[in-house]
mmCIF file of C-alpha atoms in Angstrom:
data_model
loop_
_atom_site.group_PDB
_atom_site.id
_atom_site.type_symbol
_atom_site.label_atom_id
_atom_site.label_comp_id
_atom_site.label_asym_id
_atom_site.label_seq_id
_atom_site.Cartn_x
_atom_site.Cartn_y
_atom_site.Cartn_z
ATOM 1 C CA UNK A 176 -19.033 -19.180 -9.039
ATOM 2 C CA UNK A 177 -19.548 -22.627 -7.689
ATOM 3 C CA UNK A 178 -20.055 -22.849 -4.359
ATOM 4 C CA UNK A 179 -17.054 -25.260 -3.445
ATOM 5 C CA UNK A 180 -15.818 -24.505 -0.099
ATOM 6 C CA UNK A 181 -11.540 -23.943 0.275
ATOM 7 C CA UNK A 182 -9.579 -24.631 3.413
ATOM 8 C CA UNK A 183 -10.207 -22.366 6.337
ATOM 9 C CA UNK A 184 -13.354 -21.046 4.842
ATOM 10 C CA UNK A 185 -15.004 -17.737 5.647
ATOM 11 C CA UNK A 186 -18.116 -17.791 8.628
ATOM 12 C CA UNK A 187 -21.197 -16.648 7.751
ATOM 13 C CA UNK A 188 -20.390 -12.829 8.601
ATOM 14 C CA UNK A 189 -17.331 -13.064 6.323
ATOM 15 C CA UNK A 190 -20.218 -14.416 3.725
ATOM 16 C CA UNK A 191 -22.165 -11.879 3.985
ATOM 17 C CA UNK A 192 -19.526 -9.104 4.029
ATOM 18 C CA UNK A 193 -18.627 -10.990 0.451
ATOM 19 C CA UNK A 194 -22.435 -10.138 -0.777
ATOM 20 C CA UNK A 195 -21.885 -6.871 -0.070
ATOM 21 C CA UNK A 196 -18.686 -6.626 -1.975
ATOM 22 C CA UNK A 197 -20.124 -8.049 -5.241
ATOM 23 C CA UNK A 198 -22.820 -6.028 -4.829
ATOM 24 C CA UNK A 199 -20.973 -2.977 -4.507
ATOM 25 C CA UNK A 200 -18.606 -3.580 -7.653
ATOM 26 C CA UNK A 201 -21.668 -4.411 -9.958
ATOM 27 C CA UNK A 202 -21.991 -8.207 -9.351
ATOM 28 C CA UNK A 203 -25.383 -8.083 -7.647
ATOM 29 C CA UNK A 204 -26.157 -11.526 -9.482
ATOM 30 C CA UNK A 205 -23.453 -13.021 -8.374
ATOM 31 C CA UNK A 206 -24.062 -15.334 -5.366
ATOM 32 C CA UNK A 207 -21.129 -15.036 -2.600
ATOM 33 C CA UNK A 208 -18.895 -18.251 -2.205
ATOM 34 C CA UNK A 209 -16.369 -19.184 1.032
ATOM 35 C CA UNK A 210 -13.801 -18.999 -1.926
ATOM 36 C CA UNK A 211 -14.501 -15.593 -1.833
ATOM 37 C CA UNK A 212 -15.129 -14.868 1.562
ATOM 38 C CA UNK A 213 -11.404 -16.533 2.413
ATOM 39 C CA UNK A 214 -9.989 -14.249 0.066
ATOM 40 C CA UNK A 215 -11.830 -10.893 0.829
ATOM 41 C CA UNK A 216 -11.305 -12.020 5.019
ATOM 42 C CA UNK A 217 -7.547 -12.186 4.474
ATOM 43 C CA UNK A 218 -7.251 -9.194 2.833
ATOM 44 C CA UNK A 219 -9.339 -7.648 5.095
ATOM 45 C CA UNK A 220 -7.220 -8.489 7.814
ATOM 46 C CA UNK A 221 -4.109 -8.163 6.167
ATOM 47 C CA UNK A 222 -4.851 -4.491 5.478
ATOM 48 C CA UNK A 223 -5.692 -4.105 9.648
ATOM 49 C CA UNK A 224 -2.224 -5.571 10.486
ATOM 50 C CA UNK A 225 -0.291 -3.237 7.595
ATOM 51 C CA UNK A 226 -2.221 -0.233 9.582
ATOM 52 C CA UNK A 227 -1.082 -1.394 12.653
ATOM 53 C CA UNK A 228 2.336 -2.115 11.313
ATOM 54 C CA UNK A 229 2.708 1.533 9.924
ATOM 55 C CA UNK A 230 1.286 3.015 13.076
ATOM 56 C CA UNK A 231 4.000 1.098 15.301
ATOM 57 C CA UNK A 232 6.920 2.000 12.509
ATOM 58 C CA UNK A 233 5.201 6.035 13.102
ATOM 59 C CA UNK A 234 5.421 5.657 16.522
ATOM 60 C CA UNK A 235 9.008 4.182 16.725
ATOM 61 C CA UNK A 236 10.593 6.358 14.535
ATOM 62 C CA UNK A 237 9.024 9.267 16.369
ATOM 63 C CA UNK A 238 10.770 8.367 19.747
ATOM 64 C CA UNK A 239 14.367 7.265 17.705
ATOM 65 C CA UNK A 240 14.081 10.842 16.353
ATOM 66 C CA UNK A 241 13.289 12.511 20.004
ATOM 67 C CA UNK A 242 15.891 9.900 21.284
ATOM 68 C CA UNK A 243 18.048 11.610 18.795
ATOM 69 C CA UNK A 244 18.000 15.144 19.402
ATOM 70 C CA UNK A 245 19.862 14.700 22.012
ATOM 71 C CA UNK A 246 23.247 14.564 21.233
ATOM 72 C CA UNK A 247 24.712 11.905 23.244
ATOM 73 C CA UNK A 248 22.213 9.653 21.647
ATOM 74 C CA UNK A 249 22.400 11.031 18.294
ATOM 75 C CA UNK A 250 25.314 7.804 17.449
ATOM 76 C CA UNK A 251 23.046 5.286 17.873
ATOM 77 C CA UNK A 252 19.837 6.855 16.791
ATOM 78 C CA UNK A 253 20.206 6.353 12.865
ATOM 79 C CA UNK A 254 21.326 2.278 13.227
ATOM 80 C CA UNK A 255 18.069 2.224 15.350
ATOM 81 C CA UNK A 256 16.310 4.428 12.322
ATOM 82 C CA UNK A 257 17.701 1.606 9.704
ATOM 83 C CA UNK A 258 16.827 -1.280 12.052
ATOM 84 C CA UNK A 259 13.232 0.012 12.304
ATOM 85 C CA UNK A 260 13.353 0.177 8.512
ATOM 86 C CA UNK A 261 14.472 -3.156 8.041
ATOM 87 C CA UNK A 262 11.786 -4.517 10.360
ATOM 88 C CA UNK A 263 8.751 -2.431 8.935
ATOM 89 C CA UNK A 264 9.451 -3.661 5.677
ATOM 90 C CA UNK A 265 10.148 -7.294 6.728
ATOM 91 C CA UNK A 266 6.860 -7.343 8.536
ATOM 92 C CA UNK A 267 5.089 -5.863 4.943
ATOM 93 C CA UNK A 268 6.380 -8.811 3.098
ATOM 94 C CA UNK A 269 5.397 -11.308 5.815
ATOM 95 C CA UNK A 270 1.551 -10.316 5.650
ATOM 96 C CA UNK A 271 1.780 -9.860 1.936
ATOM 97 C CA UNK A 272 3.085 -13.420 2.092
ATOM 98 C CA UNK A 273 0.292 -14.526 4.310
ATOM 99 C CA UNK A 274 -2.403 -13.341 2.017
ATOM 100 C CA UNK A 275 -0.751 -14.901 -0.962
ATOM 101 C CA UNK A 276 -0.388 -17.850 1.031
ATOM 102 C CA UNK A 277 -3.936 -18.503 1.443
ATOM 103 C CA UNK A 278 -4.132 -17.485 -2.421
ATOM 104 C CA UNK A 279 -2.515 -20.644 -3.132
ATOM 105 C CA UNK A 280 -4.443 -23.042 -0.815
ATOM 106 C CA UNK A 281 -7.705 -21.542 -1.725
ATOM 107 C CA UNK A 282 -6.028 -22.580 -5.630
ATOM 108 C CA UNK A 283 -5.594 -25.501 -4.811
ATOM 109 C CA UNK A 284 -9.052 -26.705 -3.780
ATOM 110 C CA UNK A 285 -10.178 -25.505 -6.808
ATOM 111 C CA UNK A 286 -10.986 -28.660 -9.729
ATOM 112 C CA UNK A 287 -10.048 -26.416 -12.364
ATOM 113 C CA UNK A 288 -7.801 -22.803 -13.052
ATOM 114 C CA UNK A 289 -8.063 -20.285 -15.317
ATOM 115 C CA UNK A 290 -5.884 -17.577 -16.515
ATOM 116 C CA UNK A 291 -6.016 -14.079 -17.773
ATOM 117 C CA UNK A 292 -6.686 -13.215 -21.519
ATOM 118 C CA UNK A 293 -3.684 -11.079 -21.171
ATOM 119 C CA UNK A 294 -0.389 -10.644 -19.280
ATOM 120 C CA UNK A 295 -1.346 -7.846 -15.926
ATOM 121 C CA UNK A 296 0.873 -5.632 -15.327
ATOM 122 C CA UNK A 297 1.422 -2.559 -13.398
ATOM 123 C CA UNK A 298 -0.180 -0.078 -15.811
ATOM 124 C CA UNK A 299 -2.996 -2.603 -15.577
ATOM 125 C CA UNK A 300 -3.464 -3.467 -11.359
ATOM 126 C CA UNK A 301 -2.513 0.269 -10.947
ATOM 127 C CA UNK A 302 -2.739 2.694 -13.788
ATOM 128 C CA UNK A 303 -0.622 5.255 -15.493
ATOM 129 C CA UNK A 304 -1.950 8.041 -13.208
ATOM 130 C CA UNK A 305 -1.300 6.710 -9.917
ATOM 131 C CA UNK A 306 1.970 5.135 -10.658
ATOM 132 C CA UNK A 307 3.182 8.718 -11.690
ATOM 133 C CA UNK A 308 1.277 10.098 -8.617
ATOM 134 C CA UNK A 309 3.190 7.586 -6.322
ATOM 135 C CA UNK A 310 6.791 8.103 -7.814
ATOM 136 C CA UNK A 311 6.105 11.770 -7.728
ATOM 137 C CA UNK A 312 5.209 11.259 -3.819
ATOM 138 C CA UNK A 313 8.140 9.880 -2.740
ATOM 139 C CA UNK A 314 10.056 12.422 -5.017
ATOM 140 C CA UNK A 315 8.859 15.566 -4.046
ATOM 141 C CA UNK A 316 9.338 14.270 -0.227
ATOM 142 C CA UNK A 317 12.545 13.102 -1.202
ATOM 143 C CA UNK A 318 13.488 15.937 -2.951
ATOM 144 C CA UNK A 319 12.151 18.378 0.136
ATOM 145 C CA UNK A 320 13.387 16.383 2.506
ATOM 146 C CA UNK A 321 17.272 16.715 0.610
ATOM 147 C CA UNK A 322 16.498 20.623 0.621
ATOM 148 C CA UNK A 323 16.272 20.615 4.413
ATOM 149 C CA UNK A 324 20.256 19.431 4.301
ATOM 150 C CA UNK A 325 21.030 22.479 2.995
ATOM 151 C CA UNK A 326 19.139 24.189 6.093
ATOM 152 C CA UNK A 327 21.730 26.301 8.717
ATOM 153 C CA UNK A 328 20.264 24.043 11.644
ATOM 154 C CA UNK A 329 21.472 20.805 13.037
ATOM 155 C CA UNK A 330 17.766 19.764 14.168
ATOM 156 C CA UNK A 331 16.441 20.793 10.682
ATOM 157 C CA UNK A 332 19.180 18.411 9.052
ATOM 158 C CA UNK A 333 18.605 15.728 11.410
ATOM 159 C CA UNK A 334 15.160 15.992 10.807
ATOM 160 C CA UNK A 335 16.056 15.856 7.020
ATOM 161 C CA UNK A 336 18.026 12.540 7.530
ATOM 162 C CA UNK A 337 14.931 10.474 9.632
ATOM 163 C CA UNK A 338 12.393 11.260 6.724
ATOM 164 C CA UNK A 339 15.165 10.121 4.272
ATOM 165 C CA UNK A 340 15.814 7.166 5.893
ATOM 166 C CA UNK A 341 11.728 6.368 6.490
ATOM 167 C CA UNK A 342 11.112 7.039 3.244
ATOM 168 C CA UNK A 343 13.450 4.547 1.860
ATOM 169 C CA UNK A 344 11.880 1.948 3.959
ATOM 170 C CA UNK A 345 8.173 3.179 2.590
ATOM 171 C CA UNK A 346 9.513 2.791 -0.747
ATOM 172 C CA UNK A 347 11.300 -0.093 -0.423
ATOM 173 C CA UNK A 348 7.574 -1.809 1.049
ATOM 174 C CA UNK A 349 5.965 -0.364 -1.652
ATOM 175 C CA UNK A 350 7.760 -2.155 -4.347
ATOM 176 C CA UNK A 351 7.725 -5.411 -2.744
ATOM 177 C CA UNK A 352 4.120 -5.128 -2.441
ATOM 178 C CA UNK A 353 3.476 -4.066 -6.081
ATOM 179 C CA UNK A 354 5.589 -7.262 -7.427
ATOM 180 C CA UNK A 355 3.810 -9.692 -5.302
ATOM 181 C CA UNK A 356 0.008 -8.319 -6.860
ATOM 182 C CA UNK A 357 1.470 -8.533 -10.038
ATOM 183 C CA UNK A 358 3.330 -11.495 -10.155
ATOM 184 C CA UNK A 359 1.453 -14.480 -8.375
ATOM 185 C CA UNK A 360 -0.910 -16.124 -10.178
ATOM 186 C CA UNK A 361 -5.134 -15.926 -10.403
ATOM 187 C CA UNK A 362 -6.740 -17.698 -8.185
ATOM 188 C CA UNK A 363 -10.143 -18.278 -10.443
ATOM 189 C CA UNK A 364 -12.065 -21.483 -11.935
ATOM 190 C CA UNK A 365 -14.523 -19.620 -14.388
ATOM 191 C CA UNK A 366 -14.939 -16.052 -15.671
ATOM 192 C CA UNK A 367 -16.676 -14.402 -12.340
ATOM 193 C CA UNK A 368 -14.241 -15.604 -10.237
ATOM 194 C CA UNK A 369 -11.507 -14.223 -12.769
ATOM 195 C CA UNK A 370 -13.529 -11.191 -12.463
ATOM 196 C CA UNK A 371 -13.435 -10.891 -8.951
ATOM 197 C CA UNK A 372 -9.957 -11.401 -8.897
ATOM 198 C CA UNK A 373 -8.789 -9.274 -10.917
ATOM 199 C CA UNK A 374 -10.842 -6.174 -8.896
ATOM 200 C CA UNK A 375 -9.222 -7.668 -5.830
ATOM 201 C CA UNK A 376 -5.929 -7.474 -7.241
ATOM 202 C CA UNK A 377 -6.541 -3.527 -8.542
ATOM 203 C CA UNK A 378 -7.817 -2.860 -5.351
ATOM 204 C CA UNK A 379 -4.669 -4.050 -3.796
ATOM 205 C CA UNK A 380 -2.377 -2.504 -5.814
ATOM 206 C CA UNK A 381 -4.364 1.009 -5.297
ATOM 207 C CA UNK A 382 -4.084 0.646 -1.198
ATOM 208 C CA UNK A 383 -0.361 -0.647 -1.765
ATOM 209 C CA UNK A 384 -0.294 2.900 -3.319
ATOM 210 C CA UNK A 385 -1.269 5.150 -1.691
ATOM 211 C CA UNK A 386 0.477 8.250 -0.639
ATOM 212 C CA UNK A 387 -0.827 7.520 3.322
ATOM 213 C CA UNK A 388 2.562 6.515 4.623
ATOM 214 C CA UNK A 389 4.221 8.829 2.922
ATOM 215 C CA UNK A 390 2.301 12.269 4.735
ATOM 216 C CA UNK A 391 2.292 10.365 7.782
ATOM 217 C CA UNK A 392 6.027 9.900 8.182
ATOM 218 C CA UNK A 393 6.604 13.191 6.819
ATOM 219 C CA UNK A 394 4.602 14.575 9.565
ATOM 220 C CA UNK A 395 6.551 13.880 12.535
ATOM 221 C CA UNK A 396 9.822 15.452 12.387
ATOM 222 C CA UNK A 397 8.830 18.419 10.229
ATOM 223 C CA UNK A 398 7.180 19.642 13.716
ATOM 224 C CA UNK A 399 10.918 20.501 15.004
ATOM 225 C CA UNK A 400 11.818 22.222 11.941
ATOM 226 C CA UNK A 401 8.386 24.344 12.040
ATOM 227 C CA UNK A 402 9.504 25.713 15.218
ATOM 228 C CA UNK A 403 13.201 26.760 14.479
ATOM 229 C CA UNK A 404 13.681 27.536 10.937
ATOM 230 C CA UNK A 405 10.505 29.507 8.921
ATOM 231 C CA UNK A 406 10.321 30.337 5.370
ATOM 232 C CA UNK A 407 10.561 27.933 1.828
ATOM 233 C CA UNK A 408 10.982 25.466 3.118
ATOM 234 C CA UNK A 409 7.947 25.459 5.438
ATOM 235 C CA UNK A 410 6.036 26.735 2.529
ATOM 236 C CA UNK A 411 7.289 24.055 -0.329
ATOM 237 C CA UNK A 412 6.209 21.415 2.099
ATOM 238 C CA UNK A 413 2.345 22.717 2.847
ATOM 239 C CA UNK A 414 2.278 23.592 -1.084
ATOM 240 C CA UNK A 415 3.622 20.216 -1.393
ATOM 241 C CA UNK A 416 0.520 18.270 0.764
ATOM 242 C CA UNK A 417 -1.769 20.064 -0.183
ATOM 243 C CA UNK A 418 -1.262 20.062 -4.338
ATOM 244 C CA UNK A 419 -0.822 15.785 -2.974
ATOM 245 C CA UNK A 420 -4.156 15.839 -1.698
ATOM 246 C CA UNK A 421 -5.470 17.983 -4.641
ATOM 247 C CA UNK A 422 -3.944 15.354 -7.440
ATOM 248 C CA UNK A 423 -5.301 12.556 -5.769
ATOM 249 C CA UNK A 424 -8.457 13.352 -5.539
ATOM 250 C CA UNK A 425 -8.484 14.283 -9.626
ATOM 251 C CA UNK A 426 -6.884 10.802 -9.854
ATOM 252 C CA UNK A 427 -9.173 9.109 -7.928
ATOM 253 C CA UNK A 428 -12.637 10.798 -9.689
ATOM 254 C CA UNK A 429 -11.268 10.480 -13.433
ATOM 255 C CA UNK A 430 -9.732 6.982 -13.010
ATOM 256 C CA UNK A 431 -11.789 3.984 -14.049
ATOM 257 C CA UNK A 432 -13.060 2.049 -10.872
ATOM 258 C CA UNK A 433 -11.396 -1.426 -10.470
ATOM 259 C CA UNK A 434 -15.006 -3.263 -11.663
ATOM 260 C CA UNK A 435 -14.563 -1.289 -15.544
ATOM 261 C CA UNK A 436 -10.891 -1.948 -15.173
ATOM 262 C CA UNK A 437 -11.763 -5.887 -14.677
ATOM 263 C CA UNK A 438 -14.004 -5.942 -17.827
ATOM 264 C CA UNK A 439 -11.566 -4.662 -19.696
ATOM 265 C CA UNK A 440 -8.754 -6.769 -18.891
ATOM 266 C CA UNK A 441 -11.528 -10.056 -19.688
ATOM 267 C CA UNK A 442 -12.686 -8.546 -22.588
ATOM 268 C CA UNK A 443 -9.117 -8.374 -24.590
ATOM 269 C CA UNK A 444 -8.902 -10.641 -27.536
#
């Protein structure tokens, strides 16, 4: 990759993180370019503010839901629950949009622009596997989380209706984040930097993914209902993590890593 240097380019540490990247997906030949280091810096950040984002959305929901046990305060409680939704995944699109953002000026400082062989999609940036492994996710929560309705305790069901609502606002996140990997264009001016792009775009996709968010907001109210109402449904949701935990790690040892999944896409006719 030429070494032509974008706006707000990388410092030296962001360089050198960049060496290390290439060198850890194969590209040891590869020199490191600010192009890159802009990119990889961004995302790197990025991925620091959707942690902190997450945490915060945890954190609030967890006090909406304690807010809501009591009874008095059980009225306003779920327009809080949906506002918190609204916001978490409003603040998910606006970092997504940041890193895109500096995508496009990064693009533009570029003389030239290249384009992928073939159309990416999401059974490319993602995979078969984990697509099914993430809609499965959300169902089986959704699914448990719908059984706890049928529950003979008000907690339980309250309980039932904060995971609902959190993990329509996961979901909701998810998606958005999916279309904007697949959708905006490569940011590349010869075949390593379209290589490089599109492992940073599977590697996106694949964080976007994962089931994190999912056992984390599923972890806070289902404290409540371990402490008044015992039996399935206590055991369909520990079968249910741990057979999560168990598929993604067979997902994540037989799938190809994003380097193999880059030559592949380059290689297509």
């Amino acid at each position: 990759m030429p070494n032509r240097v974008p706006p707000n380019a990388g410092s030296p540490g962001d360089l050198e993180r960049a060496g290390a990247w290439l060198a850890g997906h194969g590209l040891v030949d590869v020199a490191p370019t600010p192009l890159l280091a802009t990119r990889l810096s961004v995302r790197r950040r990025a991925r620091l503010g959707a942690s902190v984002v997450l945490a915060a959305f945890i954190v609030a929901v967890a006090l909406v839901y304690a807010a809501g046990l009591v009874e008095t305060s059980r009225r306003w409680s779920l327009p809080a629950l949906t506002a918190l939704v609204v916001g978490f995944v409003a603040a998910q699109a606006s970092l997504d949009r940041w890193v895109r953002r500096v995508d496009r000026r990064a693009g533009a400082s570029l003389p030239r622009r290249v384009a992928y062989p073939v159309r990416l999609g999401w059974r490319t940036v993602l995979g078969v596997p984990r697509a099914v492994f993430a809609a499965a996710t959300f169902a089986g929560a959704t699914a448990l989380a719908i059984g706890a309705l049928a529950l003979d305790d008000h907690t339980a069901r309250y309980a039932a209706v904060v995971l609902l609502v959190g993990l329509g606002g996961l979901a909701v996140g998810t998606v958005v984040q999916l279309r904007h990997i697949v959708t905006h264009p490569a940011v590349a001016e010869d075949e390593v930097s379209l290589t490089a792009d599109v492992i940073m775009r599977v590697e996106d996709a694949r964080v976007g993914a994962a089931p994190t968010a999912v056992w984390s907001v599923w972890s806070l109210p289902v404290v409540s209902v371990f402490g008044t109402t015992l039996g399935w449904w206590n055991a369909a949701w520990l079968a249910f993590i741990v057979l999560s935990v168990i598929a993604l790690a067979l997902i994540e040892a037989r799938t190809a890593r994003s380097a193999a999944v880059a030559r592949h896409v380059l290689s297509a006719p």
